[in-house]
Coordinates of C-alpha atoms in Angstrom, one line a residue:
M831 CA 17.7 8.8 -3.1
S832 CA 21.0 7.7 -1.6
I833 CA 22.3 8.1 1.9
K834 CA 24.3 11.3 2.5
V835 CA 26.7 12.7 5.0
G836 CA 24.9 13.4 8.3
D837 CA 22.4 10.7 7.8
K838 CA 21.9 7.8 10.2
L839 CA 22.4 4.4 8.7
P840 CA 19.1 2.6 7.9
E841 CA 18.0 -0.6 9.7
G842 CA 19.4 -3.8 8.2
T843 CA 20.8 -7.2 8.7
L844 CA 24.2 -8.3 7.4
Y845 CA 25.7 -11.7 7.4
E846 CA 29.3 -12.7 8.2
Y847 CA 30.9 -16.2 7.9
I848 CA 32.5 -17.0 11.2
D849 CA 35.5 -19.5 11.0
E850 CA 35.8 -20.1 14.8
E851 CA 33.0 -20.6 17.2
T852 CA 32.8 -18.0 20.0
E853 CA 30.2 -17.0 22.5
G854 CA 27.1 -15.9 20.6
C855 CA 28.6 -16.8 17.2
S856 CA 28.5 -20.3 15.6
I857 CA 30.7 -21.5 12.8
G858 CA 29.2 -20.5 9.5
P859 CA 27.0 -17.6 8.5
N860 CA 25.8 -15.4 11.4
A861 CA 23.3 -12.6 11.1
F862 CA 24.0 -9.2 12.7
K863 CA 21.8 -6.2 13.1
V864 CA 23.6 -3.1 11.6
A865 CA 22.4 -0.9 14.5
D866 CA 23.9 -3.2 17.1
L867 CA 27.3 -3.4 15.2
V868 CA 27.7 0.4 14.8
A869 CA 26.6 1.6 18.2
G870 CA 29.4 3.5 19.8
K871 CA 32.0 2.6 17.1
R872 CA 33.8 4.3 14.3
I873 CA 33.7 2.1 11.2
V874 CA 35.0 2.3 7.7
L875 CA 32.6 0.6 5.3
F876 CA 33.4 0.1 1.7
G877 CA 31.0 -1.5 -0.8
L878 CA 31.8 -3.1 -4.0
P879 CA 29.9 -4.9 -6.8
G880 CA 31.1 -8.4 -6.2
A881 CA 33.5 -10.9 -4.7
Y882 CA 36.0 -12.3 -7.2
T883 CA 35.2 -9.6 -9.8
P884 CA 38.3 -7.9 -11.4
T885 CA 38.6 -4.4 -9.8
C886 CA 37.3 -5.7 -6.5
S887 CA 39.8 -8.5 -6.3
A888 CA 42.8 -6.8 -7.9
A889 CA 42.6 -3.4 -6.1
H890 CA 39.7 -2.5 -3.9
L891 CA 39.8 -5.2 -1.2
P892 CA 43.6 -5.7 -1.3
G893 CA 44.1 -1.9 -0.7
Y894 CA 42.0 -2.1 2.5
V895 CA 43.8 -5.2 3.7
E896 CA 47.2 -3.5 3.0
K897 CA 46.2 -0.3 4.9
A898 CA 44.2 -2.1 7.7
A899 CA 46.7 -1.4 10.4
E900 CA 46.9 2.3 9.6
L901 CA 43.1 2.6 9.4
K902 CA 42.5 0.6 12.6
S903 CA 44.7 3.0 14.5
K904 CA 41.9 5.6 13.8
V905 CA 38.7 3.4 13.6
D906 CA 37.3 0.4 15.4
E907 CA 36.5 -1.8 12.4
I908 CA 36.7 -2.0 8.6
W909 CA 33.9 -3.7 6.7
C910 CA 33.7 -4.9 3.1
L911 CA 30.1 -5.1 1.9
S912 CA 29.0 -6.9 -1.2
V913 CA 25.8 -8.4 -2.6
N914 CA 27.1 -12.0 -2.2
D915 CA 26.3 -14.7 0.3
A916 CA 28.3 -15.1 3.5
F917 CA 29.9 -18.3 2.2
V918 CA 31.4 -16.5 -0.8
M919 CA 32.4 -13.5 1.3
G920 CA 34.1 -15.8 3.8
A921 CA 36.0 -17.7 1.1
W922 CA 37.0 -14.5 -0.7
G923 CA 38.2 -12.9 2.6
R924 CA 40.3 -16.0 3.4
E925 CA 41.9 -16.0 -0.1
N926 CA 42.8 -12.3 0.2
K927 CA 44.1 -12.6 3.8
A928 CA 41.4 -10.1 4.9
I929 CA 40.2 -12.2 7.9
G930 CA 41.1 -10.5 11.1
H931 CA 41.7 -7.2 9.3
V932 CA 38.5 -6.6 7.3
R933 CA 35.0 -7.9 8.2
M934 CA 33.5 -9.5 5.1
M935 CA 29.8 -8.5 5.3
A936 CA 27.3 -10.1 3.0
D937 CA 24.1 -8.6 1.8
G938 CA 22.8 -11.5 -0.2
G939 CA 19.5 -10.0 -1.2
A940 CA 20.7 -6.4 -1.6
E941 CA 18.2 -5.3 1.0
F942 CA 20.8 -3.1 3.0
V943 CA 22.4 -1.7 -0.2
K944 CA 18.9 -0.7 -1.5
A945 CA 18.1 0.9 1.9
L946 CA 21.3 2.9 1.5
G947 CA 20.2 3.9 -2.0
L948 CA 23.6 2.6 -3.3
E949 CA 22.5 -0.2 -5.5
I950 CA 23.3 -0.6 -9.2
D951 CA 21.5 -2.8 -11.7
L952 CA 24.1 -5.0 -13.5
T953 CA 21.6 -7.4 -14.9
S954 CA 22.8 -6.7 -18.4
R955 CA 26.2 -8.1 -17.4
G956 CA 24.6 -11.2 -15.8
L957 CA 25.2 -9.9 -12.2
G958 CA 21.8 -8.7 -11.1
V959 CA 21.4 -5.9 -8.6
R960 CA 24.7 -5.2 -6.8
A961 CA 26.3 -2.5 -4.7
Q962 CA 27.8 0.5 -6.3
R963 CA 31.5 1.0 -5.5
F964 CA 31.7 3.3 -2.5
S965 CA 33.3 4.0 0.9
M966 CA 32.1 5.8 4.0
L967 CA 33.2 6.6 7.5
I968 CA 30.5 5.9 10.1
D969 CA 30.6 7.2 13.6
D970 CA 28.0 5.7 16.0
G971 CA 25.7 5.0 13.1
V972 CA 26.0 8.4 11.4
V973 CA 27.7 8.8 8.0
K974 CA 30.6 11.2 8.4
T975 CA 32.2 10.9 4.9
L976 CA 30.8 9.3 1.7
N977 CA 32.7 8.5 -1.5
I978 CA 30.7 7.1 -4.4
E979 CA 32.4 6.0 -7.6
E980 CA 31.0 7.1 -11.0
G981 CA 31.0 3.6 -12.4
P982 CA 31.4 0.0 -11.3
G983 CA 34.9 -0.4 -12.7
N984 CA 36.2 3.0 -11.3
H985 CA 38.4 2.9 -8.2
E986 CA 39.4 6.5 -7.6
V987 CA 37.5 7.9 -4.6
S988 CA 36.5 4.8 -2.6
D989 CA 40.0 3.3 -2.2
A990 CA 41.8 2.8 1.1
A991 CA 44.3 5.6 0.6
T992 CA 41.5 8.2 0.1
M993 CA 39.7 6.9 3.2
L994 CA 42.9 7.0 5.2
G995 CA 43.1 10.7 4.4
Q996 CA 39.6 11.2 5.6
V997 CA 39.6 9.4 9.0

């Protein structure tokens, strides 16, 4: 059963590659508890099957980078979530000029995606278990909007323009 509007996000840990050391964050992958990150914040979270995959690289992430300023005028943060490791997410974020605009959150073992009920098995394509393509608006840990694509290559309801109209 997947998460739905009105539900509180499940417990989970996500990883983010940090380029510059700050208080409490070292250079490299850092673990963050989802509950701590969402407390008191409005966050746009979009999930996608994988870094460097065609639709994700050509349209999904670039759309959120392009509309980041508009979105951030209405929300505190924008997260990109994928079942990849933090090193891959960091590199993909740098290549797409997402750093500083979109937090590139890694769910390497798909634990959080599974807790959301938004996993998809792409083993037949050599990708293993991944995230479905989706977007959601989260307010203080509660899902306010949820957009789930019909298939991994679709990009009609989880895009940045749709989310901009929902925030």
